[in-house]
N, CA, C and O of each residue as an XYZ file, in Angstrom:
636
protein
N      63.975    125.650    106.330
C      64.151    124.404    107.066
C      65.642    124.136    107.215
O      66.381    124.181    106.231
N      66.088    123.861    108.425
C      67.494    123.527    108.659
C      67.671    122.027    108.527
O      66.694    121.282    108.597
N      68.919    121.567    108.336
C      69.139    120.122    108.144
C      68.661    119.276    109.314
O      68.368    118.097    109.116
N      68.567    119.826    110.540
C      68.182    119.033    111.700
C      66.660    118.945    111.846
O      66.169    118.091    112.584
N      65.900    119.813    111.157
C      64.455    119.790    111.280
C      63.869    118.645    110.467
O      64.389    118.296    109.407
N      62.779    118.061    110.972
C      62.150    117.002    110.197
C      61.562    117.564    108.903
O      61.129    118.715    108.851
N      61.555    116.777    107.920
C      61.058    117.172    106.607
C      59.588    116.814    106.498
O      59.129    115.860    107.127
N      58.846    117.578    105.698
C      57.440    117.256    105.491
C      57.276    116.197    104.398
O      56.181    115.671    104.195
N      58.349    115.895    103.712
C      58.292    114.865    102.679
C      58.622    113.517    103.301
O      59.328    113.456    104.307
N      58.120    112.439    102.714
C      58.405    111.114    103.271
C      59.895    110.803    103.194
O      60.617    111.327    102.345
N      60.324    109.956    104.083
C      61.726    109.536    104.096
C      62.386    109.934    105.402
O      61.785    110.623    106.226
N      63.620    109.500    105.588
C      64.294    109.778    106.849
C      64.611    111.266    106.985
O      64.874    111.959    106.002
N      64.579    111.727    108.222
C      64.915    113.126    108.495
C      66.406    113.330    108.276
O      67.215    112.445    108.552
N      66.748    114.482    107.785
C      68.160    114.824    107.571
C      68.732    115.298    108.889
O      68.134    116.128    109.575
N      69.875    114.776    109.236
C      70.595    115.223    110.419
C      71.867    115.907    109.965
O      72.295    115.708    108.828
N      72.494    116.722    110.836
C      73.733    117.386    110.430
C      74.800    116.402    109.977
O      75.611    116.738    109.113
N      74.822    115.195    110.537
C      75.820    114.206    110.155
C      75.646    113.765    108.704
O      76.599    113.301    108.078
N      74.434    113.909    108.167
C      74.153    113.457    106.812
C      73.874    114.622    105.878
O      73.279    114.440    104.815
N      74.296    115.804    106.264
C      74.155    116.979    105.428
C      75.000    116.813    104.176
O      76.062    116.193    104.229
N      74.547    117.358    103.044
C      75.347    117.247    101.834
C      76.705    117.929    101.966
O      77.612    117.650    101.181
N      76.860    118.811    102.936
C      78.132    119.504    103.084
C      79.041    118.853    104.126
O      80.098    119.406    104.430
N      78.675    117.715    104.675
C      79.543    117.030    105.622
C      80.769    116.531    104.894
O      80.664    115.832    103.886
N      81.951    116.898    105.413
C      83.192    116.619    104.704
C      83.754    115.233    104.949
O      84.511    114.732    104.117
N      83.419    114.601    106.047
C      84.116    113.373    106.404
C      83.303    112.106    106.144
O      83.414    111.136    106.894
N      82.495    112.106    105.098
C      81.780    110.902    104.679
C      82.095    110.642    103.210
O      82.519    111.547    102.490
N      81.889    109.427    102.778
C      82.136    109.081    101.377
C      83.577    109.302    100.981
O      84.491    108.798    101.632
N      83.783    110.053     99.918
C      85.134    110.370     99.455
C      85.924    111.098    100.543
O      87.145    110.965    100.629
N      85.223    111.858    101.363
C      85.886    112.550    102.470
C      86.571    111.578    103.419
O      87.658    111.865    103.920
N      85.953    110.442    103.668
C      86.584    109.427    104.529
C      87.839    108.864    103.882
O      88.825    108.578    104.561
N      87.796    108.712    102.585
C      88.983    108.223    101.872
C      90.098    109.251    101.982
O      91.250    108.891    102.220
N      89.767    110.532    101.812
C      90.769    111.587    101.975
C      91.344    111.597    103.386
O      92.553    111.741    103.563
N      90.489    111.445    104.385
C      90.971    111.382    105.768
C      91.925    110.203    105.929
O      92.976    110.335    106.557
N      91.567    109.058    105.368
C      92.421    107.868    105.469
C      93.762    108.085    104.771
O      94.808    107.733    105.317
N      93.738    108.660    103.572
C      94.990    108.901    102.845
C      95.853    109.909    103.606
O      97.059    109.713    103.754
N      95.235    110.978    104.082
C      95.995    111.939    104.880
C      96.546    111.273    106.141
O      97.667    111.568    106.556
N      95.777    110.387    106.747
C      96.251    109.670    107.929
C      97.454    108.791    107.635
O      98.399    108.743    108.422
N      97.421    108.097    106.509
C      98.556    107.265    106.100
C      99.786    108.138    105.883
O     100.885    107.786    106.311
N      99.601    109.274    105.221
C     100.730    110.172    105.000
C     101.219    110.792    106.299
O     102.418    111.019    106.458
N     100.321    111.068    107.223
C     100.732    111.594    108.527
C     101.620    110.576    109.245
O     102.679    110.928    109.765
N     101.189    109.327    109.271
C     101.992    108.277    109.916
C     103.309    108.056    109.196
O     104.361    107.959    109.828
N     103.251    107.977    107.880
C     104.443    107.720    107.088
C     105.459    108.849    107.218
O     106.640    108.600    107.457
N     105.008    110.076    107.064
C     105.925    111.220    107.144
C     106.487    111.374    108.555
O     107.653    111.732    108.720
N     105.671    111.110    109.570
C     106.150    111.201    110.953
C     107.213    110.149    111.220
O     108.257    110.454    111.795
N     106.956    108.918    110.808
C     107.941    107.849    111.017
C     109.226    108.136    110.252
O     110.321    107.949    110.781
N     109.096    108.585    109.025
C     110.270    108.894    108.208
C     111.091    110.015    108.849
O     112.307    109.889    109.001
N     110.428    111.104    109.223
C     111.135    112.240    109.813
C     111.777    111.861    111.148
O     112.916    112.240    111.420
N     111.057    111.124    111.967
C     111.608    110.727    113.267
C     112.855    109.866    113.091
O     113.855    110.071    113.779
N     112.800    108.911    112.179
C     113.953    108.051    111.924
C     115.120    108.863    111.377
O     116.247    108.727    111.852
N     114.857    109.705    110.384
C     115.923    110.485    109.770
C     116.573    111.444    110.770
O     117.798    111.558    110.819
N     115.767    112.116    111.549
C     116.308    113.074    112.521
C     117.069    112.349    113.619
O     118.107    112.833    114.071
N     116.574    111.204    114.052
C     117.218    110.471    115.147
C     118.514    109.785    114.717
O     119.425    109.632    115.531
N     118.613    109.371    113.460
C     119.763    108.551    113.065
C     120.780    109.240    112.163
O     121.960    108.892    112.203
N     120.357    110.206    111.351
C     121.316    110.798    110.416
C     121.033    112.269    110.120
O     121.158    112.718    108.980
N     120.660    112.995    111.133
C     120.295    114.400    110.979
C     121.427    115.228    110.367
O     121.169    116.111    109.548
N     122.660    114.960    110.747
C     123.794    115.764    110.268
C     124.053    115.592    108.766
O     124.713    116.437    108.162
N     123.555    114.534    108.163
C     123.767    114.299    106.728
C     122.954    115.249    105.846
O     123.437    115.676    104.797
N     121.743    115.581    106.250
C     120.865    116.452    105.448
C     119.834    117.120    106.352
O     118.648    116.800    106.278
N     120.271    118.040    107.200
C     119.331    118.635    108.164
C     118.138    119.335    107.514
O     117.018    119.220    108.012
N     118.354    120.054    106.418
C     117.237    120.746    105.764
C     116.190    119.749    105.272
O     114.996    119.934    105.508
N     116.625    118.717    104.603
C     115.684    117.714    104.078
C     114.906    117.050    105.212
O     113.699    116.836    105.096
N     115.580    116.728    106.289
C     114.911    116.019    107.378
C     113.967    116.927    108.158
O     112.926    116.475    108.634
N     114.321    118.197    108.292
C     113.401    119.136    108.936
C     112.175    119.377    108.051
O     111.065    119.531    108.561
N     112.367    119.408    106.744
C     111.223    119.551    105.842
C     110.316    118.320    105.891
O     109.100    118.442    105.742
N     110.893    117.148    106.095
C     110.063    115.954    106.286
C     109.234    116.081    107.559
O     108.078    115.661    107.595
N     109.824    116.660    108.604
C     109.087    116.866    109.858
C     107.964    117.891    109.666
O     106.873    117.726    110.210
N     108.231    118.941    108.899
C     107.186    119.931    108.601
C     106.050    119.263    107.843
O     104.879    119.481    108.154
N     106.391    118.458    106.857
C     105.366    117.735    106.098
C     104.530    116.857    107.026
O     103.309    116.784    106.886
N     105.189    116.192    107.970
C     104.469    115.329    108.918
C     103.459    116.138    109.726
O     102.316    115.713    109.891
N     103.870    117.291    110.227
C     102.965    118.135    111.020
C     101.791    118.604    110.155
O     100.644    118.589    110.602
N     102.075    119.012    108.936
C     101.010    119.461    108.028
C     100.013    118.329    107.792
O      98.804    118.556    107.831
N     100.502    117.114    107.548
C      99.610    115.980    107.313
C      98.803    115.626    108.560
O      97.636    115.250    108.449
N      99.400    115.737    109.733
C      98.667    115.455    110.972
C      97.535    116.465    111.153
O      96.397    116.084    111.429
N      97.848    117.749    110.998
C      96.827    118.798    111.155
C      95.721    118.620    110.119
O      94.540    118.728    110.448
N      96.094    118.349    108.876
C      95.092    118.160    107.824
C      94.197    116.957    108.126
O      92.984    117.017    107.925
N      94.791    115.875    108.605
C      94.009    114.669    108.920
C      92.986    114.943    110.008
O      91.803    114.642    109.852
N      93.448    115.515    111.109
C      92.561    115.752    112.257
C      91.474    116.760    111.902
O      90.301    116.540    112.205
N      91.854    117.863    111.262
C      90.856    118.896    110.969
C      89.884    118.464    109.876
O      88.719    118.861    109.900
N      90.338    117.664    108.925
C      89.443    117.166    107.881
C      88.420    116.194    108.463
O      87.293    116.108    107.975
N      88.806    115.473    109.492
C      87.907    114.496    110.109
C      86.854    115.146    111.010
O      85.850    114.523    111.357
N      87.092    116.389    111.378
C      86.164    117.090    112.270
C      85.167    117.910    111.478
O      85.417    118.288    110.333
N      84.028    118.181    112.110
C      83.014    119.037    111.497
C      83.161    120.450    112.018
O      83.829    120.683    113.026
N      82.551    121.371    111.348
C      82.485    122.740    111.818
C      83.284    123.699    110.957
O      84.192    123.311    110.223
N      82.917    124.949    111.072
C      83.534    126.001    110.272
C      84.995    126.181    110.645
O      85.840    126.328    109.762
N      85.308    126.172    111.927
C      86.695    126.343    112.359
C      87.576    125.245    111.791
O      88.671    125.517    111.298
N      87.110    124.018    111.856
C      87.875    122.897    111.297
C      88.039    123.036    109.792
O      89.072    122.658    109.241
N      87.026    123.576    109.124
C      87.115    123.787    107.681
C      88.262    124.746    107.370
O      89.064    124.495    106.470
N      88.333    125.839    108.116
C      89.393    126.825    107.881
C      90.774    126.277    108.246
O      91.751    126.559    107.553
N      90.864    125.508    109.312
C      92.143    124.888    109.683
C      92.587    123.924    108.582
O      93.757    123.904    108.199
N      91.647    123.132    108.079
C      91.964    122.204    106.994
C      92.412    122.966    105.754
O      93.386    122.584    105.105
N      91.713    124.028    105.427
C      92.081    124.836    104.263
C      93.512    125.360    104.410
O      94.303    125.285    103.470
N      93.839    125.887    105.584
C      95.194    126.387    105.818
C      96.242    125.296    105.690
O      97.289    125.503    105.078
N      95.963    124.135    106.265
C      96.915    123.022    106.203
C      97.123    122.547    104.771
O      98.253    122.276    104.364
N      96.047    122.445    104.011
C      96.168    121.957    102.638
C      96.849    122.998    101.747
O      97.616    122.640    100.853
N      96.576    124.276    101.982
C      97.287    125.312    101.220
C      98.777    125.293    101.546
O      99.612    125.438    100.653
N      99.111    125.114    102.820
C     100.519    124.997    103.216
C     101.154    123.760    102.577
O     102.303    123.800    102.136
N     100.400    122.672    102.533
C     100.884    121.451    101.878
C     101.154    121.708    100.399
O     102.186    121.287     99.876
N     100.238    122.393     99.723
C     100.406    122.682     98.301
C     101.645    123.550     98.063
O     102.450    123.258     97.178
N     101.793    124.606     98.845
C     102.971    125.467     98.712
C     104.235    124.660     99.001
O     105.233    124.795     98.292
N     104.198    123.828    100.032
C     105.362    123.020    100.397
C     105.763    122.051     99.311
O     106.939    121.969     98.956
N     104.804    121.312     98.774
C     105.150    120.319     97.759
C     105.634    120.997     96.483
O     106.525    120.475     95.813
N     105.067    122.144     96.137
C     105.524    122.854     94.939
C     106.901    123.489     95.159
O     107.766    123.414     94.287
N     107.101    124.108     96.314
C     108.386    124.769     96.593
C     109.513    123.753     96.773
O     110.572    123.879     96.159
N     109.280    122.748     97.617
C     110.311    121.738     97.856
C     110.536    120.908     96.600
O     111.674    120.573     96.272
N     109.461    120.575     95.898
C     109.606    119.823     94.655
C     110.443    120.565     93.635
O     111.331    119.988     93.008
N     110.159    121.844     93.472
C     110.932    122.659     92.528
C     112.379    122.805     92.979
O     113.303    122.619     92.188
N     112.572    123.139     94.248
C     113.931    123.324     94.771
C     114.754    122.048     94.679
O     115.945    122.101     94.371
N     114.141    120.914     94.937
C     114.881    119.652     94.896
C     115.244    119.233     93.477
O     116.202    118.486     93.275
N     114.490    119.705     92.500
C     114.810    119.413     91.105
C     115.860    120.400     90.584
O     116.782    120.012     89.866
N     115.713    121.678     90.953
C     116.616    122.729     90.469
C     117.986    122.654     91.144
O     119.015    122.788     90.482
N     117.998    122.437     92.474
C     119.248    122.426     93.235
C     119.373    121.098     93.989
O     119.087    121.019     95.183
N     119.798    120.074     93.276
C     119.888    118.741     93.886
C     120.915    118.686     95.009
O     120.794    117.851     95.905
N     121.923    119.555     94.981
C     122.939    119.568     96.036
C     122.351    119.987     97.380
O     122.831    119.554     98.427
N     121.329    120.816     97.359
C     120.687    121.251     98.604
C     119.859    120.135     99.238
O     119.519    120.203    100.419
N     119.540    119.121     98.458
C     118.725    118.005     98.937
C     119.431    116.683     98.658
O     119.005    115.917     97.794
N     120.525    116.415     99.400
C     121.246    115.162     99.161
C     120.412    113.922     99.519
O     120.681    112.824     99.032
N     119.423    114.105    100.352
C     118.504    113.024    100.721
C     117.086    113.527    100.475
O     116.805    114.718    100.607
N     116.206    112.612    100.119
C     114.830    112.997     99.807
C     114.025    113.355    101.039
O     114.273    112.865    102.141
N     113.046    114.231    100.817
C     112.004    114.516    101.790
C     110.727    113.899    101.231
O     110.736    113.320    100.145
N     109.640    114.022    101.967
C     108.350    113.539    101.479
C     107.972    114.275    100.194
O     107.371    113.689     99.293
N     108.326    115.561    100.112
C     107.917    116.389     98.987
C     108.992    116.521     97.904
O     108.758    117.213     96.913
N     110.160    115.886     98.050
C     111.215    115.983     97.037
C     110.723    115.460     95.699
O     109.989    114.475     95.623
N     111.149    116.150     94.645
C     110.741    115.722     93.304
C     109.242    115.646     93.164
O     108.721    114.807     92.429
N     108.541    116.526     93.871
C     107.067    116.584     93.850
C     106.441    115.288     94.367
O     105.351    114.908     93.941
N     107.133    114.611     95.286
C     106.596    113.393     95.884
C     106.834    112.144     95.070
O     106.070    111.183     95.164
N     107.904    112.146     94.259
C     108.144    110.977     93.390
C     108.344    109.698     94.196
O     107.989    108.618     93.724
N     108.906    109.795     95.402
C     109.109    108.615     96.239
C     107.805    108.017     96.761
O     107.784    106.895     97.266
N     106.728    108.773     96.636
C     105.410    108.306     97.081
C     104.436    108.252     95.905
O     103.227    108.407     96.076
N     104.980    108.030     94.713
C     104.134    107.901     93.535
C     103.422    109.186     93.142
O     102.355    109.138     92.530
N     103.989    110.320     93.482
C     103.443    111.648     93.186
C     102.097    111.908     93.866
O     101.411    112.873     93.529
N     101.721    111.069     94.803
C     100.488    111.315     95.561
C     100.583    112.631     96.330
O      99.586    113.349     96.404
N     101.759    112.990     96.917
C     101.831    114.286     97.599
C     101.563    115.483     96.685
O     101.176    116.546     97.171
N     101.758    115.336     95.394
C     101.449    116.416     94.463
C      99.953    116.465     94.156
O      99.382    117.551     94.051
N      99.326    115.328     94.015
C      97.898    115.274     93.688
C      97.008    115.535     94.897
O      95.931    116.115     94.758
N      97.447    115.113     96.080
C      96.605    115.165     97.278
C      96.108    116.569     97.628
O      94.922    116.712     97.928
N      96.940    117.610     97.609
C      96.382    118.918     97.958
C      95.345    119.420     96.949
O      94.414    120.130     97.329
N      95.491    119.067     95.684
C      94.489    119.474     94.700
C      93.162    118.763     94.958
O      92.099    119.378     94.875
N      93.226    117.472     95.270
C      92.000    116.741     95.614
C      91.395    117.283     96.899
O      90.183    117.475     96.994
N      92.251    117.529     97.889
C      91.774    118.076     99.162
C      91.114    119.432     99.000
O      90.061    119.685     99.584
N      91.729    120.313     98.206
C      91.145    121.640     97.984
C      89.816    121.541     97.236
O      88.861    122.241     97.570
N      89.755    120.680     96.234
C      88.495    120.506     95.503
C      87.395    120.026     96.449
O      86.271    120.526     96.406
N      87.720    119.066     97.292
C      86.744    118.532     98.242
C      86.307    119.621     99.224
O      85.118    119.772     99.503
N      87.272    120.373     99.743
C      86.944    121.433    100.692
C      86.085    122.520    100.059
O      85.112    122.973    100.661
N      86.436    122.934     98.863
C      85.672    124.004     98.220
C      84.258    123.550     97.894
O      83.324    124.349     97.960
N      84.088    122.298     97.547
C      82.748    121.765     97.313
C      81.946    121.728     98.612
O      80.726    121.896     98.600
N      82.624    121.511     99.714
C      81.976    121.389    101.029
C      82.229    122.604    101.907
O      82.297    122.478    103.130
N      82.368    123.773    101.304
C      82.647    124.973    102.093
C      81.408    125.389    102.883
O      80.278    125.130    102.466
N      81.631    126.032    104.022
C      80.492    126.530    104.812
C      79.713    127.563    104.004
O      80.301    128.428    103.353
N      78.394    127.466    104.051
C      77.582    128.340    103.203
C      76.570    129.179    103.952
O      75.868    129.966    103.317
N      76.453    129.062    105.236
C      75.451    129.879    105.917
C      75.203    129.429    107.329
O      76.011    128.723    107.932
N      74.070    129.852    107.845
C      73.724    129.601    109.240
C      73.656    128.110    109.560
O      73.936    127.710    110.690
N      73.293    127.291    108.590
C      73.191    125.850    108.837
C      74.555    125.229    109.109
O      74.639    124.141    109.680
N      75.627    125.914    108.704
C      76.962    125.372    108.896
C      77.661    125.924    110.118
O      78.842    125.639    110.320
N      76.978    126.706    110.945
C      77.615    127.289    112.118
C      78.130    126.198    113.019
O      77.473    125.176    113.217
N      79.304    126.418    113.562
C      79.992    125.433    114.404
C      79.390    125.463    115.805
O      79.935    126.108    116.700
N      78.258    124.763    116.001
C      77.582    124.773    117.297
C      78.039    123.645    118.201
O      77.739    123.648    119.395
N      78.762    122.676    117.647
C      79.156    121.525    118.458
C      80.641    121.532    118.777
O      81.195    120.497    119.147
N      81.297    122.684    118.640
C      82.718    122.756    118.970
C      83.596    122.051    117.959
O      84.757    121.774    118.259
N      83.092    121.749    116.770
C      83.891    121.121    115.729
C      83.943    119.610    115.801
O      84.699    118.992    115.052
N      83.169    118.999    116.673
C      83.206    117.533    116.782
C      82.390    116.884    115.713
O      82.311    115.657    115.656
C-alpha cells in the first residue's frame, strides 16, 4: 500500500503531504523558519558589508555572502518535497557544516585574517552559536526523513 492509497483500517487516509517522511511539517517547519531567518539575516548583513565597507575585510564579507547563499538554498530546498530537493538540502547543509567549521576554526586560529566577523566567525558566536548547531540538527532531520523507496519518488517536480 502506498501512502496515497486509502487504508482498510478506520481513520483518515494517508496522503503524501502527511507521510511520516515529509520533511516540512512539525519540527521541519521550525527548521525551515530558522533557516529562513538566517537566510534573511546573512543576506542583509553581507549586502550591507559589501556595499559599505568591502575594502576593510573582503574575505570576511564574501564569506558572509557565501553563507547567505547556502542558507537561502537550504531554506528553499528544505521547504520542498521530493528526492531532488532532499539531495539539494543535504548538499547545502553539508556545505554549511564545512563552512562553519572551517571559518570558525580559521577565525579563531588566525584572527588577523578576519578583522571583521562573518556569520560563521568563532563558530557563529555572534548568533549565539546557532550556526554551529543548525547543520547538525538539519542533518539529523534529513537523515531521519531520507528517501527510502518507490513511495518517495519525486513525481510532483519537488513541490
